[in-house]
């Protein structure tokens, strides 16, 4: 039972353009959603989060949008840079345990 | 202390052998998590500790797996009688306990286990 899904395994964009990574979930009890970035041979690095009571959170070039009715969230990166090339994971949690439930990941390639 | 550390970074073992991994969390982080990641998948939750207490274990964690966190500091994850299906990246993460707000988890670099 995949509660968090990232249906696009990969995405390629040109440097300077917008990258949009998508994530769908099934459990309406999730309290928070987080995005992590992962480079090869490293652990995931926290990027940005959003509470289930919000619909948007922005941090520099990164913005996360949450559509609760559609059980969908997205990460926007503007402008995209070659250093953003990595695997991006969407994750969700319920507040009590703090355990994260991850999607399968989307590999982003930003071309110079 | 600059982050979560894990040791060893790589481990190759033969099927049937026991292995033990260590995780040192960020100082003063009282929550510690273990995850497992296989190729093409996101990390899967295994277990977590609040201080020295193990509060939840995933059904993925068979009886061959055991984790400890003595004195609420570092943690160890032991796998007994390893099987080829145990080959994966084992990730450790820690987080501070906050009154409200998101529990941002900080991950270590992982231990890659290969069972031959």
Coordinates of N, CA and C in Angstrom, one line a residue, chain A residues 2-105:
Chain A
X2 N 1.0 1.9 -1.2 CA 1.9 3.0 -1.3 C 1.1 4.2 -1.0
X3 N 1.3 4.8 0.2 CA 0.5 5.9 0.7 C 1.0 7.2 0.1
X4 N 2.3 7.3 -0.3 CA 2.8 8.5 -0.9 C 3.4 8.1 -2.3
X5 N 3.0 8.7 -3.3 CA 3.4 8.3 -4.7 C 4.0 9.5 -5.4
X6 N 5.1 9.2 -6.1 CA 5.7 10.1 -7.0 C 5.7 9.4 -8.4
X7 N 4.8 9.7 -9.2 CA 4.6 9.0 -10.4 C 5.5 9.2 -11.6
X8 N 6.3 10.3 -11.4 CA 7.3 10.6 -12.5 C 8.7 10.2 -12.0
X9 N 9.3 9.1 -12.6 CA 10.6 8.7 -12.1 C 11.7 9.7 -12.4
X10 N 11.5 10.5 -13.5 CA 12.5 11.4 -13.9 C 12.0 12.7 -14.5
X11 N 12.8 13.7 -14.5 CA 12.4 15.0 -15.0 C 13.6 15.7 -15.5
X12 N 13.6 16.3 -16.7 CA 14.7 17.0 -17.2 C 14.3 18.4 -17.6
X13 N 15.0 19.4 -17.1 CA 14.7 20.8 -17.4 C 15.9 21.6 -17.8
X14 N 15.7 22.7 -18.4 CA 16.8 23.6 -18.8 C 17.2 24.5 -17.7
X15 N 18.4 24.8 -17.5 CA 18.9 25.7 -16.5 C 18.1 27.1 -16.6
X16 N 17.7 27.6 -15.5 CA 16.9 28.9 -15.5 C 15.4 28.7 -15.6
X17 N 15.0 27.5 -16.0 CA 13.5 27.3 -16.1 C 13.0 26.8 -14.8
X18 N 11.7 26.6 -14.8 CA 11.0 26.1 -13.6 C 11.0 24.6 -13.6
X19 N 11.3 24.0 -12.4 CA 11.2 22.5 -12.2 C 9.9 22.3 -11.4
X20 N 9.1 21.4 -11.8 CA 7.9 21.1 -11.0 C 7.9 19.6 -10.7
X21 N 8.0 19.3 -9.4 CA 7.9 17.9 -9.0 C 6.6 17.6 -8.3
X22 N 6.0 16.5 -8.6 CA 4.7 16.2 -8.1 C 4.6 15.0 -7.2
X23 N 3.7 15.0 -6.3 CA 3.5 14.0 -5.3 C 2.0 13.8 -4.9
X24 N 1.6 12.6 -4.9 CA 0.2 12.3 -4.5 C 0.2 11.4 -3.2
X25 N -0.8 11.6 -2.4 CA -0.9 10.8 -1.2 C -2.3 10.3 -1.0
X26 N -2.5 9.3 -0.2 CA -3.8 8.7 0.0 C -4.4 8.9 1.4
X27 N -3.5 9.1 2.4 CA -3.9 9.2 3.8 C -4.2 10.6 4.2
X28 N -5.5 10.9 4.5 CA -5.9 12.3 4.8 C -5.5 12.7 6.3
X29 N -4.9 11.7 7.0 CA -4.4 12.0 8.4 C -3.0 12.6 8.5
X30 N -2.3 12.7 7.3 CA -1.0 13.2 7.4 C -1.0 14.7 7.9
X31 N -0.1 15.0 8.8 CA 0.0 16.3 9.3 C 0.9 17.3 8.6
X32 N 2.0 16.7 8.1 CA 3.0 17.5 7.5 C 3.5 16.8 6.2
X33 N 4.0 17.6 5.3 CA 4.7 17.0 4.1 C 6.0 17.7 4.0
X34 N 7.0 16.9 3.6 CA 8.4 17.4 3.5 C 9.0 16.9 2.1
X35 N 9.9 17.7 1.7 CA 10.7 17.4 0.5 C 12.1 17.3 0.9
X36 N 12.7 16.2 0.4 CA 14.2 15.9 0.7 C 14.8 15.8 -0.7
X37 N 16.1 16.2 -0.7 CA 17.0 16.0 -1.9 C 18.1 15.0 -1.5
X38 N 18.4 14.2 -2.5 CA 19.4 13.2 -2.2 C 20.4 13.1 -3.4
X39 N 21.7 13.3 -3.0 CA 22.8 13.1 -4.0 C 23.3 11.7 -3.8
X40 N 23.9 11.1 -4.8 CA 24.5 9.8 -4.7 C 25.5 9.7 -3.6
X41 N 25.4 8.6 -2.8 CA 26.3 8.3 -1.7 C 26.2 9.2 -0.5
X42 N 25.1 9.9 -0.5 CA 24.8 10.8 0.7 C 23.4 10.5 1.2
X43 N 23.1 10.8 2.4 CA 21.8 10.7 3.0 C 20.9 11.8 2.4
X44 N 19.6 11.7 2.5 CA 18.7 12.7 2.1 C 18.9 14.0 2.9
X45 N 18.7 15.1 2.3 CA 18.9 16.4 2.9 C 17.5 17.2 2.9
X46 N 17.1 17.6 4.0 CA 15.8 18.3 4.1 C 15.8 19.6 3.3
X47 N 14.7 19.8 2.6 CA 14.6 21.0 1.7 C 13.6 22.0 2.3
X48 N 12.3 21.5 2.4 CA 11.2 22.4 2.7 C 10.1 21.5 3.2
X49 N 9.2 22.1 4.0 CA 8.0 21.4 4.5 C 6.8 22.3 4.4
X50 N 5.7 21.6 4.6 CA 4.4 22.3 4.7 C 3.5 21.6 5.6
X51 N 2.8 22.4 6.4 CA 1.8 21.8 7.3 C 0.5 21.6 6.5
X52 N -0.3 20.6 7.0 CA -1.5 20.3 6.3 C -2.6 21.4 6.4
X53 N -2.3 22.4 7.3 CA -3.3 23.5 7.4 C -2.9 24.7 6.4
X54 N -1.8 24.5 5.8 CA -1.4 25.6 4.8 C -1.6 25.1 3.4
X55 N -1.5 26.0 2.4 CA -1.6 25.6 1.0 C -0.3 26.0 0.3
X56 N 0.6 26.8 0.9 CA 1.8 27.2 0.2 C 2.8 27.5 1.3
X57 N 4.1 27.2 0.9 CA 5.2 27.6 1.7 C 6.4 27.8 0.8
X58 N 7.1 28.9 1.0 CA 8.1 29.4 0.1 C 9.4 29.6 0.9
X59 N 10.5 29.2 0.3 CA 11.8 29.3 0.9 C 12.8 29.5 -0.2
X60 N 13.1 30.8 -0.5 CA 14.1 31.1 -1.6 C 13.5 30.6 -2.9
X61 N 14.3 29.8 -3.6 CA 13.9 29.3 -4.9 C 12.9 28.2 -4.8
X62 N 12.6 27.7 -3.6 CA 11.8 26.5 -3.5 C 10.4 26.9 -2.9
X63 N 9.3 26.4 -3.6 CA 8.0 26.6 -3.1 C 7.2 25.3 -3.1
X64 N 6.6 25.0 -2.0 CA 5.7 23.8 -2.0 C 4.3 24.2 -2.0
X65 N 3.5 23.6 -2.8 CA 2.0 23.8 -2.8 C 1.3 22.6 -2.4
X66 N 0.3 22.8 -1.6 CA -0.5 21.6 -1.1 C -2.0 21.8 -1.5
X67 N -2.6 20.8 -2.2 CA -4.0 20.8 -2.5 C -4.6 19.6 -1.8
X68 N -5.2 19.9 -0.6 CA -5.7 18.8 0.2 C -6.9 18.1 -0.4
X69 N -7.7 18.8 -1.1 CA -8.9 18.2 -1.8 C -8.5 17.2 -2.8
X70 N -7.4 17.5 -3.5 CA -6.9 16.5 -4.5 C -5.8 15.6 -3.9
X71 N -5.4 15.8 -2.6 CA -4.4 15.0 -2.0 C -3.1 15.0 -2.9
X72 N -2.7 16.2 -3.2 CA -1.6 16.4 -4.1 C -0.7 17.6 -3.6
X73 N 0.6 17.4 -3.7 CA 1.5 18.5 -3.5 C 2.5 18.5 -4.6
X74 N 3.1 19.7 -4.7 CA 4.1 19.9 -5.7 C 5.2 20.8 -5.2
X75 N 6.4 20.6 -5.7 CA 7.6 21.4 -5.4 C 8.0 22.1 -6.6
X76 N 8.1 23.4 -6.5 CA 8.5 24.3 -7.6 C 9.9 24.8 -7.3
X77 N 10.8 24.7 -8.3 CA 12.2 25.2 -8.1 C 12.4 26.3 -9.2
X78 N 12.5 27.5 -8.8 CA 12.7 28.6 -9.8 C 13.8 29.6 -9.3
X79 N 14.8 29.9 -10.1 CA 15.1 29.2 -11.4 C 15.9 27.9 -11.1
X80 N 15.8 27.0 -11.9 CA 16.5 25.7 -11.7 C 18.0 25.9 -12.1
X81 N 18.9 25.2 -11.3 CA 20.3 25.3 -11.5 C 20.9 23.9 -11.6
X82 N 22.0 23.8 -12.3 CA 22.6 22.5 -12.5 C 22.8 21.7 -11.2
X83 N 23.2 22.5 -10.1 CA 23.4 21.9 -8.8 C 22.2 21.3 -8.2
X84 N 21.0 21.6 -8.8 CA 19.7 21.0 -8.3 C 19.6 19.6 -8.7
X85 N 20.4 19.2 -9.7 CA 20.3 17.8 -10.2 C 20.5 16.8 -9.1
X86 N 19.5 16.0 -8.8 CA 19.5 15.1 -7.6 C 18.2 14.3 -7.7
X87 N 18.1 13.4 -6.7 CA 16.8 12.7 -6.5 C 16.0 13.4 -5.5
X88 N 14.7 13.7 -5.8 CA 13.9 14.4 -4.8 C 12.8 13.5 -4.3
X89 N 12.7 13.4 -3.0 CA 11.7 12.6 -2.3 C 10.7 13.4 -1.6
X90 N 9.4 13.1 -1.8 CA 8.3 13.6 -1.1 C 8.1 12.7 0.1
X91 N 7.8 13.3 1.3 CA 7.5 12.5 2.4 C 6.4 13.1 3.2
X92 N 5.7 12.2 4.0 CA 4.6 12.6 4.8 C 4.7 12.1 6.2
X93 N 4.2 12.7 7.1 CA 4.2 12.2 8.5 C 2.9 12.6 9.3
X94 N 2.7 11.7 10.3 CA 1.7 12.1 11.3 C 2.4 12.5 12.5
X95 N 1.9 13.5 13.2 CA 2.6 14.1 14.2 C 3.1 13.3 15.4
X96 N 2.4 12.2 15.8 CA 2.7 11.5 17.0 C 4.1 10.9 17.0
X97 N 4.3 10.1 15.9 CA 5.6 9.4 15.9 C 6.7 10.1 15.2
X98 N 6.3 11.0 14.2 CA 7.3 11.6 13.4 C 7.9 10.8 12.3
X99 N 7.5 9.5 12.2 CA 8.1 8.7 11.2 C 7.7 9.2 9.8
X100 N 8.6 9.1 8.9 CA 8.3 9.6 7.5 C 7.9 8.5 6.6
X101 N 7.0 8.8 5.8 CA 6.6 7.8 4.7 C 7.0 8.5 3.4
X102 N 7.9 7.8 2.7 CA 8.5 8.4 1.5 C 7.8 7.9 0.2
X103 N 7.8 8.8 -0.8 CA 7.5 8.4 -2.2 C 8.7 7.7 -2.8
X104 N 8.6 7.3 -4.0 CA 9.7 6.5 -4.7 C 10.8 7.4 -5.2
X105 N 10.6 8.7 -5.2 CA 11.6 9.6 -5.7 C 11.4 10.0 -7.2

